[in-house]
PDB file of C-alpha atoms in Angstrom:
ATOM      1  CA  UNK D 267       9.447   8.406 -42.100  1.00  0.00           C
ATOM      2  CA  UNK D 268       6.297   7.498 -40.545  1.00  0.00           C
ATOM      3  CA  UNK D 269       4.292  10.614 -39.172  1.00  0.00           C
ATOM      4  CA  UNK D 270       3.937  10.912 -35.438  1.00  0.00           C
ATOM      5  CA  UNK D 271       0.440  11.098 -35.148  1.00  0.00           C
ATOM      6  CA  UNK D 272       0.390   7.279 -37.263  1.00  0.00           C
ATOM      7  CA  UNK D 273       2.677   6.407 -35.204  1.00  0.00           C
ATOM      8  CA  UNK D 274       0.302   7.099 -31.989  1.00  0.00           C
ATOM      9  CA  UNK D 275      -2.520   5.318 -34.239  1.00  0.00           C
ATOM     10  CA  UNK D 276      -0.464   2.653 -34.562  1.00  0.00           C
ATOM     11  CA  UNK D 277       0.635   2.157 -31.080  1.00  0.00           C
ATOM     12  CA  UNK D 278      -3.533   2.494 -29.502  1.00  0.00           C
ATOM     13  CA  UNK D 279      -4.705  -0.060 -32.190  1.00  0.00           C
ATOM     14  CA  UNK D 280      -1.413  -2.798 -30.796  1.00  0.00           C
ATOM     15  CA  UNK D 281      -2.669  -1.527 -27.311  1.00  0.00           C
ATOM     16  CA  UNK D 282      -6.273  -2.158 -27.961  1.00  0.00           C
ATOM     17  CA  UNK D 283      -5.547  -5.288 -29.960  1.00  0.00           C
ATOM     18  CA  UNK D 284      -3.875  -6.820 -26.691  1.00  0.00           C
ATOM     19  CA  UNK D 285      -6.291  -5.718 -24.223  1.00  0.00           C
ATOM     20  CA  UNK D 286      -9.022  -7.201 -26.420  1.00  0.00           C
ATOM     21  CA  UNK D 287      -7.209 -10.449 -26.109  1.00  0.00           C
ATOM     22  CA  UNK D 288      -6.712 -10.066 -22.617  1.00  0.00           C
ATOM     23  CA  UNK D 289     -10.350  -9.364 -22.140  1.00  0.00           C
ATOM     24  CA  UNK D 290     -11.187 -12.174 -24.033  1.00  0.00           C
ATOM     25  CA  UNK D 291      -8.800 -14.595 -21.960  1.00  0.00           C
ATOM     26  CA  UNK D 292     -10.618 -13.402 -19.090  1.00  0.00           C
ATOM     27  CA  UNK D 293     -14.193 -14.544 -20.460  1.00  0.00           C
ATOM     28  CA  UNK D 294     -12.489 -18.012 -20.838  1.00  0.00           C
ATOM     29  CA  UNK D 295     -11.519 -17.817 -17.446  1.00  0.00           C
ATOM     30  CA  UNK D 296     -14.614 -17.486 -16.466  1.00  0.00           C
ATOM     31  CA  UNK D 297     -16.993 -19.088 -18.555  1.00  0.00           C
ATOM     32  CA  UNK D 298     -14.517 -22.574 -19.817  1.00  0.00           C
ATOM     33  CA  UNK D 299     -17.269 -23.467 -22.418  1.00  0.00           C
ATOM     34  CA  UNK D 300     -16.463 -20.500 -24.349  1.00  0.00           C
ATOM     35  CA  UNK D 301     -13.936 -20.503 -27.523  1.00  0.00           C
ATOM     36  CA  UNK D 302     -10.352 -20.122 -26.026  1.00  0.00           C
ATOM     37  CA  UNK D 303      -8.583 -17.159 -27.502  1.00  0.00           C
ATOM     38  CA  UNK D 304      -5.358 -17.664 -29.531  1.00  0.00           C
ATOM     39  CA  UNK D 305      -2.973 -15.530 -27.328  1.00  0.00           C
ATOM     40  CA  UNK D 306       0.430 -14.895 -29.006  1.00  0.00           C
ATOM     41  CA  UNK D 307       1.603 -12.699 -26.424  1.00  0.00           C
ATOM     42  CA  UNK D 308       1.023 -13.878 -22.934  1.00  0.00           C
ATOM     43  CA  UNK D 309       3.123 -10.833 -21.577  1.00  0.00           C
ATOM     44  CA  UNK D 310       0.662  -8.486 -22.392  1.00  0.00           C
ATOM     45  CA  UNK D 311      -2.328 -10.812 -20.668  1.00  0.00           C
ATOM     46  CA  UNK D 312       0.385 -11.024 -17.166  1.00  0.00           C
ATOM     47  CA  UNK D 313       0.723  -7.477 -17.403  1.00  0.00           C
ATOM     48  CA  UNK D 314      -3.257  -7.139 -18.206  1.00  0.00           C
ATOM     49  CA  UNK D 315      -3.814  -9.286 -15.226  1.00  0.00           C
ATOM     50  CA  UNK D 316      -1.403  -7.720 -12.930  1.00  0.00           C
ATOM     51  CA  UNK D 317      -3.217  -3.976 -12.910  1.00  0.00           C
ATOM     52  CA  UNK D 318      -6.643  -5.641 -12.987  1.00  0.00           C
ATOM     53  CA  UNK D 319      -5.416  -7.980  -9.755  1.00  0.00           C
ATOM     54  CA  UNK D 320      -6.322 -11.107 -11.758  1.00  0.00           C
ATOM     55  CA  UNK D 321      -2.887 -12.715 -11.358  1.00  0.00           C
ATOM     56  CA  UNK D 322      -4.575 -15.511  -9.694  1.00  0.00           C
ATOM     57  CA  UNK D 323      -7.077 -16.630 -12.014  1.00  0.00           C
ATOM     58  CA  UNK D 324      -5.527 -15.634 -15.194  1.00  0.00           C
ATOM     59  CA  UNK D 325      -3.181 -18.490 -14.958  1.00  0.00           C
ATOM     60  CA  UNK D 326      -3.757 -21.297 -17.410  1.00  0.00           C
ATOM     61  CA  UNK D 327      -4.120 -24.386 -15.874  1.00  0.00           C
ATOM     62  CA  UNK D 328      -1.294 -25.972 -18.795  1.00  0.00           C
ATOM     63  CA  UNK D 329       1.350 -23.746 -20.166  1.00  0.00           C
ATOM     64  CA  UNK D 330       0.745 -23.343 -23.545  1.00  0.00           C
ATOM     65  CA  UNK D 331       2.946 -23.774 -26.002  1.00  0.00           C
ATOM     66  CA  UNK D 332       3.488 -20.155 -26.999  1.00  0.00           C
ATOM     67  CA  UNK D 333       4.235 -18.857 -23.208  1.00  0.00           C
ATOM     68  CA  UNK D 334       7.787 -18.949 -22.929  1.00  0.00           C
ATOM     69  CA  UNK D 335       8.797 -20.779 -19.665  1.00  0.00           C
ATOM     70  CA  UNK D 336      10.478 -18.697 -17.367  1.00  0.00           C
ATOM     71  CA  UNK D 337       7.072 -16.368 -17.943  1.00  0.00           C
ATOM     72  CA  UNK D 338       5.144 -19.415 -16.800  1.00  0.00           C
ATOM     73  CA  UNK D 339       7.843 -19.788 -13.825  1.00  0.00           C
ATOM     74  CA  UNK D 340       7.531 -15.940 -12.941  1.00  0.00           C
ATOM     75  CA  UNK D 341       3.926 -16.300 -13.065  1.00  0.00           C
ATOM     76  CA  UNK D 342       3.062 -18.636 -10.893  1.00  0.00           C
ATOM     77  CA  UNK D 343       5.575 -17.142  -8.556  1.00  0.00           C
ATOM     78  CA  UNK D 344       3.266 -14.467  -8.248  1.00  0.00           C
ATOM     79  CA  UNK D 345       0.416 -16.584  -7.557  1.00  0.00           C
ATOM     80  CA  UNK D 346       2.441 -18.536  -4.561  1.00  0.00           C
ATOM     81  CA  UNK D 347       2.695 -15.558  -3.245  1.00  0.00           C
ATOM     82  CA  UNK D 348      -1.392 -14.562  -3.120  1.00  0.00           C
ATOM     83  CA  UNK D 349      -1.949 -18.209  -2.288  1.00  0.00           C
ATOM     84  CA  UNK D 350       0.318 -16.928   1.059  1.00  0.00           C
ATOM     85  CA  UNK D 351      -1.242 -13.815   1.462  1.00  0.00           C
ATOM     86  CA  UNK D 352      -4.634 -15.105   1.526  1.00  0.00           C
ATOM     87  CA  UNK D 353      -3.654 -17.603   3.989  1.00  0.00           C
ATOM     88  CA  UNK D 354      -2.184 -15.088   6.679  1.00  0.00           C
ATOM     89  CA  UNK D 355      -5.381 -12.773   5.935  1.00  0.00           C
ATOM     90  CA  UNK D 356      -7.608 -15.893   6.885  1.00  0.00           C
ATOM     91  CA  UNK D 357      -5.723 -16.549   9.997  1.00  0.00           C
ATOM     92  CA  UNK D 358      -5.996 -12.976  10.744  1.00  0.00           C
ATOM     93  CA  UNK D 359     -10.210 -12.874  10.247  1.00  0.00           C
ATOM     94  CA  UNK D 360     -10.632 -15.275  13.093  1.00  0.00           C
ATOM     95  CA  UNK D 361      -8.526 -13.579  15.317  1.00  0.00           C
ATOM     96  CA  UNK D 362     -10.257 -10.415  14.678  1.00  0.00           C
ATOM     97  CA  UNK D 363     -13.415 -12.075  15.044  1.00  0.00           C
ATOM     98  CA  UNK D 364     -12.418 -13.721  18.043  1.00  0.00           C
ATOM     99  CA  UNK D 365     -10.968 -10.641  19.755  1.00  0.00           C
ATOM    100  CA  UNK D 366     -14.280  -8.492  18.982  1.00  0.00           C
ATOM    101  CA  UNK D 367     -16.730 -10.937  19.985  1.00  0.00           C
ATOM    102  CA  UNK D 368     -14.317 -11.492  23.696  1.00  0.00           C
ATOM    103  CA  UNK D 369     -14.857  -7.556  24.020  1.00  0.00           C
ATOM    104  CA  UNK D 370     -18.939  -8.124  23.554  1.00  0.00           C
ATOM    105  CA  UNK D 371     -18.960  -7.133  19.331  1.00  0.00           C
ATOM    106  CA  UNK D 372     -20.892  -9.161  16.776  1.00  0.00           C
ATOM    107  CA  UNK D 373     -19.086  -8.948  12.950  1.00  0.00           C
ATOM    108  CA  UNK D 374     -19.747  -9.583   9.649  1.00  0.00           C
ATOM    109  CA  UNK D 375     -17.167  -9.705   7.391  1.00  0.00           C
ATOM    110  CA  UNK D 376     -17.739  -7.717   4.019  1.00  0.00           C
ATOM    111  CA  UNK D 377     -16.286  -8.214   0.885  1.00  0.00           C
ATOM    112  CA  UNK D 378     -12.904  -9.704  -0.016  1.00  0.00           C
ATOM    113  CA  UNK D 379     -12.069 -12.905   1.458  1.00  0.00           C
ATOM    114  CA  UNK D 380     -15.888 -13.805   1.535  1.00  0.00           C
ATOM    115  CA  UNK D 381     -16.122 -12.745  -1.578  1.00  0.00           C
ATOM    116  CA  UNK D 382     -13.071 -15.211  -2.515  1.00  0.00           C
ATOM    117  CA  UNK D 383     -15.178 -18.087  -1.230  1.00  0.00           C
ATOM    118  CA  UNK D 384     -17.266 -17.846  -4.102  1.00  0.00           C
ATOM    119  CA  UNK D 385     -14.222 -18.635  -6.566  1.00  0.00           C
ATOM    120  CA  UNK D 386     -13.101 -21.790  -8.103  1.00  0.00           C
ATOM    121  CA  UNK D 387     -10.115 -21.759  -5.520  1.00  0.00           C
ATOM    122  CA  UNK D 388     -10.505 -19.091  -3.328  1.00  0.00           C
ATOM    123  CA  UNK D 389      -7.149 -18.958  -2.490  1.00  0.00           C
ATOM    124  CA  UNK D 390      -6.586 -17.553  -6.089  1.00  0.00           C
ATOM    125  CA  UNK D 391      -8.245 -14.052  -5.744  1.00  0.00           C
ATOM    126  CA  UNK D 392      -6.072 -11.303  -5.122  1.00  0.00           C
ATOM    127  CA  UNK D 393      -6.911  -9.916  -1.807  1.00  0.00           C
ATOM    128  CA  UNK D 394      -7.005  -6.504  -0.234  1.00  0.00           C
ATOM    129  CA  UNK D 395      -7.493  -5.800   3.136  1.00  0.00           C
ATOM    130  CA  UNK D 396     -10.209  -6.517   6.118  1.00  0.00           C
ATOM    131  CA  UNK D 397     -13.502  -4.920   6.054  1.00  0.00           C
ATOM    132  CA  UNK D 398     -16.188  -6.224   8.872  1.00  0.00           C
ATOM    133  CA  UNK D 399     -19.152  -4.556   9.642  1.00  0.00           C
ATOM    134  CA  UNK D 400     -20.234  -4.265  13.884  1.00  0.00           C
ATOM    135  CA  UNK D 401     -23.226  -4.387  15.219  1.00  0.00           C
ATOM    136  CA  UNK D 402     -23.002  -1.649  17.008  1.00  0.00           C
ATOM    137  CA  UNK D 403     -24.374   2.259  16.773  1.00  0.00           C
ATOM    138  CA  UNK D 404     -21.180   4.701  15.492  1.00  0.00           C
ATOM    139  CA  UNK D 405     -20.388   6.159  18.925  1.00  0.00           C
ATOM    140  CA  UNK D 406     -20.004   2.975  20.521  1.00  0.00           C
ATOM    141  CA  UNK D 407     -17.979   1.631  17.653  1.00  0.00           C
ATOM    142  CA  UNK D 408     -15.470   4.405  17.015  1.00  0.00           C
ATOM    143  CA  UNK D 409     -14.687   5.202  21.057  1.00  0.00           C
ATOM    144  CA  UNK D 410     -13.658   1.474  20.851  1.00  0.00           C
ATOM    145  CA  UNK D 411     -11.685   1.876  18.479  1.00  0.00           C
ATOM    146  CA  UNK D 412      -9.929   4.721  19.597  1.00  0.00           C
ATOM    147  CA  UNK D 413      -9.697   2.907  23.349  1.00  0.00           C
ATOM    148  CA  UNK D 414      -6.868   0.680  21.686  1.00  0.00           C
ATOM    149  CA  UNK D 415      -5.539   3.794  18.863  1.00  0.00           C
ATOM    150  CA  UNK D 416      -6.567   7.141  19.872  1.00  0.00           C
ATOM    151  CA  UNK D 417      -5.111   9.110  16.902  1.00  0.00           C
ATOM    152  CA  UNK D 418      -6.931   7.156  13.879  1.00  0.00           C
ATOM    153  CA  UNK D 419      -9.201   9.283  11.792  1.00  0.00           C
ATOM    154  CA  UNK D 420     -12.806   8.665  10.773  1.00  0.00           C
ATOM    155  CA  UNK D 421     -13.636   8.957   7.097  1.00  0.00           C
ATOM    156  CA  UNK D 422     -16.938   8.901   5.248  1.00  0.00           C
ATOM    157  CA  UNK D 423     -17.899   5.111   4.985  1.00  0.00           C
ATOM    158  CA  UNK D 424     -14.952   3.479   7.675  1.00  0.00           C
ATOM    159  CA  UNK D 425     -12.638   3.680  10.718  1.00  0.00           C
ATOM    160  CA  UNK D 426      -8.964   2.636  10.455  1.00  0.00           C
ATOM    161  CA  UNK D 427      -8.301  -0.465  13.051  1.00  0.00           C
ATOM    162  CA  UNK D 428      -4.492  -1.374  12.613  1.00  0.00           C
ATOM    163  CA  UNK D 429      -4.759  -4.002  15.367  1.00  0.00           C
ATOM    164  CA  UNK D 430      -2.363  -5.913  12.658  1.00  0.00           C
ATOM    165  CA  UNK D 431       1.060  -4.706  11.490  1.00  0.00           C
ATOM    166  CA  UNK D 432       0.801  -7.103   8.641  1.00  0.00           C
ATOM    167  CA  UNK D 433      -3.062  -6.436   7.372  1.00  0.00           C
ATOM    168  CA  UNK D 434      -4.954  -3.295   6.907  1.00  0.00           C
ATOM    169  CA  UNK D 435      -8.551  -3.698   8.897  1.00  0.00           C
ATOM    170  CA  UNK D 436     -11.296  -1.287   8.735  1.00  0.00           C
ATOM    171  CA  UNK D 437     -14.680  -1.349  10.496  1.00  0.00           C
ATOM    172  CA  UNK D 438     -17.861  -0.511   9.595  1.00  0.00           C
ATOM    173  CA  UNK D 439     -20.727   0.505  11.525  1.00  0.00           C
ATOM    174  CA  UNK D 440     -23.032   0.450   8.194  1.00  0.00           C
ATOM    175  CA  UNK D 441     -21.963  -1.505   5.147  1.00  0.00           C
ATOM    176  CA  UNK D 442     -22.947   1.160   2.588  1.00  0.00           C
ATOM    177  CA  UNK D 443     -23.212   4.715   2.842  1.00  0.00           C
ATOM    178  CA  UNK D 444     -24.596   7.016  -0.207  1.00  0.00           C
ATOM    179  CA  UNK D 445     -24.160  10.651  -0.655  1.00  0.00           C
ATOM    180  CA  UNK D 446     -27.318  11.393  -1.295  1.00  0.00           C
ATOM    181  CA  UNK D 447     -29.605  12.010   2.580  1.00  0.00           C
ATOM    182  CA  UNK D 448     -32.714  10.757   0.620  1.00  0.00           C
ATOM    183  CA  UNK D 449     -31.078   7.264  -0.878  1.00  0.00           C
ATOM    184  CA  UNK D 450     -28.976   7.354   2.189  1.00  0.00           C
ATOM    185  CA  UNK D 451     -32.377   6.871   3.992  1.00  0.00           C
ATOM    186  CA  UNK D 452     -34.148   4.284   2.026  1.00  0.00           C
ATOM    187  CA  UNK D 453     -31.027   2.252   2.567  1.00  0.00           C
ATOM    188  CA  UNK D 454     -29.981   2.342   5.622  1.00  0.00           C
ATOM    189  CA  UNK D 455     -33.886   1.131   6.149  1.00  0.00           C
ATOM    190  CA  UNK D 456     -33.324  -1.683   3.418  1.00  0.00           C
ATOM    191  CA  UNK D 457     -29.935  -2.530   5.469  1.00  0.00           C
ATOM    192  CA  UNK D 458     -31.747  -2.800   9.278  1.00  0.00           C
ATOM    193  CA  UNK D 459     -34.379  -4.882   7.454  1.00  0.00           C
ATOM    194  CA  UNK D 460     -32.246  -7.614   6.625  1.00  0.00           C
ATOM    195  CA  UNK D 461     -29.182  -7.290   8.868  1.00  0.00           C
ATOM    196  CA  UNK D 462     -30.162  -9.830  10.791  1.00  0.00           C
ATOM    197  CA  UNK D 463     -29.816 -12.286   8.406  1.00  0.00           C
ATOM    198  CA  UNK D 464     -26.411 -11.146   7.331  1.00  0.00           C
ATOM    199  CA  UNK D 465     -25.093 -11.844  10.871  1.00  0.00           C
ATOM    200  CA  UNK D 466     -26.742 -15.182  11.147  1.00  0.00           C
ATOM    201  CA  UNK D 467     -25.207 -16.404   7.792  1.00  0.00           C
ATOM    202  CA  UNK D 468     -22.077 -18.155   7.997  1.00  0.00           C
ATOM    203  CA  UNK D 469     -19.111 -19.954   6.249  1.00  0.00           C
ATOM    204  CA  UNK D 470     -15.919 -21.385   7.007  1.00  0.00           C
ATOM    205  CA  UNK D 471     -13.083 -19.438   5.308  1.00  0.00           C
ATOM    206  CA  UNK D 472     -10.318 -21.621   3.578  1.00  0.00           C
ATOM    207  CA  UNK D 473      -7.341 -23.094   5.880  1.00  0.00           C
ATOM    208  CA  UNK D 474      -9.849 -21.891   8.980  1.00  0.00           C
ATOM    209  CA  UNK D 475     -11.449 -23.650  11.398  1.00  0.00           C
ATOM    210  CA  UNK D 476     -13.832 -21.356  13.010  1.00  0.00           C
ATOM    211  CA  UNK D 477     -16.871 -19.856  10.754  1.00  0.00           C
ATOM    212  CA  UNK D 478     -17.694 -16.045  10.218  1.00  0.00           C
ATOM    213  CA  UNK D 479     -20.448 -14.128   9.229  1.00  0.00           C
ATOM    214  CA  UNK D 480     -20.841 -13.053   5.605  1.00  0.00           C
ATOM    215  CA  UNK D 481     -23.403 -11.195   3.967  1.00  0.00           C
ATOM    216  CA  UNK D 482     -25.902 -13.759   1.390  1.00  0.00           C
ATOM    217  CA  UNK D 483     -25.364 -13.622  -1.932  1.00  0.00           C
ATOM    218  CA  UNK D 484     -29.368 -11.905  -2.304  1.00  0.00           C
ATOM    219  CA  UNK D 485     -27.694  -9.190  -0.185  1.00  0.00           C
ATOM    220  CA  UNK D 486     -24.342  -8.912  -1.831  1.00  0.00           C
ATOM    221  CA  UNK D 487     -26.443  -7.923  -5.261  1.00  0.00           C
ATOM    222  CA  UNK D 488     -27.684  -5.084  -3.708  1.00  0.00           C
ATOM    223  CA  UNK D 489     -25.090  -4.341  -1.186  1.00  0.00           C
ATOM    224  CA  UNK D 490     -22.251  -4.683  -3.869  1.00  0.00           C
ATOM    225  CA  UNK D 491     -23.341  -2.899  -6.720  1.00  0.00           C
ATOM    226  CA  UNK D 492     -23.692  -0.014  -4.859  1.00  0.00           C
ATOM    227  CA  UNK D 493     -19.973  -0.471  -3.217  1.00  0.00           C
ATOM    228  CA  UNK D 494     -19.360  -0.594  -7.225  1.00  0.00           C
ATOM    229  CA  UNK D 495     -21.367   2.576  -7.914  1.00  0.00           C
ATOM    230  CA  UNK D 496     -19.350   4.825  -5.230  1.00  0.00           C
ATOM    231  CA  UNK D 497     -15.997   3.419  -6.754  1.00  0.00           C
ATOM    232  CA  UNK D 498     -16.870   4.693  -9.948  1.00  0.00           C
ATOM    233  CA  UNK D 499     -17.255   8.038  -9.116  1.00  0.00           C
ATOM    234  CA  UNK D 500     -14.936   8.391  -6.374  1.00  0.00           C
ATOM    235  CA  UNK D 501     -11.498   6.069  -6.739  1.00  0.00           C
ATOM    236  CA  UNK D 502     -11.949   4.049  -9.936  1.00  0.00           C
ATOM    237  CA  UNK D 503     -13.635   0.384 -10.425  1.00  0.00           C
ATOM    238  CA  UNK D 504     -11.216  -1.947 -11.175  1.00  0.00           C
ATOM    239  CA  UNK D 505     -12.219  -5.445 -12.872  1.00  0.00           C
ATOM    240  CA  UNK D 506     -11.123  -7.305  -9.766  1.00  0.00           C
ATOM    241  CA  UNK D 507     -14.488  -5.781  -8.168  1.00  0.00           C
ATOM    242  CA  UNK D 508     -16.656  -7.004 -11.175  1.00  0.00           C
ATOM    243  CA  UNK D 509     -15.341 -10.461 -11.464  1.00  0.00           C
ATOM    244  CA  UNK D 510     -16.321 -10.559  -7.557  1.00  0.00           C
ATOM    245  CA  UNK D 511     -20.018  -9.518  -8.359  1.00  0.00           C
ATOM    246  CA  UNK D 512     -19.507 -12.322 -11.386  1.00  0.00           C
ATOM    247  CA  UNK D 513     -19.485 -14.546  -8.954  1.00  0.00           C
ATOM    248  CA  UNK D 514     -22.226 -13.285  -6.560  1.00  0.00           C
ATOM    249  CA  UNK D 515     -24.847 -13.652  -8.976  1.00  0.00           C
ATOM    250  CA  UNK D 516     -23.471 -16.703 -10.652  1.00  0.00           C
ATOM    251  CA  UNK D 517     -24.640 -17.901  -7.108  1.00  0.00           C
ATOM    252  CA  UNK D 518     -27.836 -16.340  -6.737  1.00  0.00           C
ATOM    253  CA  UNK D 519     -30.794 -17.809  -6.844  1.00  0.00           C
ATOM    254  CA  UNK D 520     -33.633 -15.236  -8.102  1.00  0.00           C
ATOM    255  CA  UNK D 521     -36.198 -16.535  -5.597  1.00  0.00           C
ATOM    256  CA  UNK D 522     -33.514 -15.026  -2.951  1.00  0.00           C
ATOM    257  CA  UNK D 523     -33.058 -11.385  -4.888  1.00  0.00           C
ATOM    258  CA  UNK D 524     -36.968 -11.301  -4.931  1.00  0.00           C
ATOM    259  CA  UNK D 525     -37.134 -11.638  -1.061  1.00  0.00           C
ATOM    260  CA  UNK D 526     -34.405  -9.664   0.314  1.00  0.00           C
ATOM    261  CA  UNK D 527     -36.444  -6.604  -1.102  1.00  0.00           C
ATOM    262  CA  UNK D 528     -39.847  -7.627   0.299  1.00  0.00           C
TER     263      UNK D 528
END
């Protein structure tokens, strides 16, 4: 009889085995020069993918010949589905956009589905819900909000706005806040320096046909890894968040992160 406590040795070193393989399916994901890994169990890299919201772009592009089929099937399944979602999220950007700038409110839209723009096929990340910043001071922002919804809450960084029933939105009146007053300062001076330029930058999301501001990718570096920072200690970073930042400074060009500190 094997004792219990091999037995829990035994089951972290299978665990760790398959999340190393995971991890390394991942870095072929991203970087296709790389070595492919030899995955045996592609169970373990759906599940892997599914808790990390990779689902997306996990998927190999040809079922190999160790994935057993109706995996494959349920898989992409999955990613029909976030293909969808993003869609109707899209859809629902420009109206929100168009609503707030009819009631006198520039946006930028922070995060997520610009983020997903930056992706091979956007359409592939996993998306969450809306997050646009206003340019607008707090009291301004929040009595509009609670115009149309008197009873929603404010929290430290956001404002509920569930003008959707389908899609969460929440609004911003900074992008970033910090806990610390000090850093809080210095930011918040960093963020009116180059907010400007944030509002003025623009792309078309996919299946749209109107354009909406996004932050630069200079401003994501900063902006971003602090977003990162204030998961860690507060509700947990997941890897969906740092293949997003992946893909911000894949597209950065260092003359850009030099400036947008100047």
């Amino acid at each position: 009889m094997v004792p219990e406590r091999l037995q829990e040795n035994r089951l972290m070193e299978r665990t760790d085995l398959h999340t190393d393989v995971s991890l390394r399916w991942l870095r072929y994901v991203l970087n296709p020069d790389t070595e492919a890994p030899d995955v045996r169990d592609w169970a373990s890299v759906l599940d892997f993918a599914y808790k990390q919201s990779l689902i997306g772009i996990c998927l190999p592009e040809v079922c190999p010949e160790s994935m057993p089929k109706t995996l494959l099937l349920e898989w992409i399944g999955q990613v029909q589905m976030i293909e969808q979602r993003n869609c109707l999220i899209n859809k629902r950007i420009e109206q929100l956009f168009e609503m707030m700038e009819r009631d006198g409110f520039e946006c930028c839209l922070l995060k997520g589905q610009g983020n997903a723009e930056k992706y091979p096929n956007p359409l592939r990340r996993t998306p969450g819900d809306i997050d646009i910043w206003v340019d607008a001071d707090q009291e301004t922002v929040y009595r509009y909000v609670h115009c149309k919804f008197p009873d929603e809450e404010v929290s430290f960084k956001h404002i509920h706005f569930p003008i959707f029933s389908d899609v969460p939105v929440d609004v911003h009146v900074t992008p970033l806040k910090l806990f610390s007053r000090r850093s809080q300062k210095r930011l918040q001076c960093w963020i009116a320096r180059n907010k400007e330029e944030q509002f003025a930058h623009h792309v078309t999301l996919h299946g749209c046909e109107r354009t909406v501001s996004v932050p630069t990718d200079a401003f994501n570096a900063v902006y971003q890894m602090g977003h990162m920072l204030m998961h860690f200690f507060d509700e947990g970073l997941g890897l969906r968040q740092v293949v997003d930042y992946f893909y911000v400074l894949k597209g950065l060009d260092s003359a850009e992160f030099t400036d947008v500190f100047k």
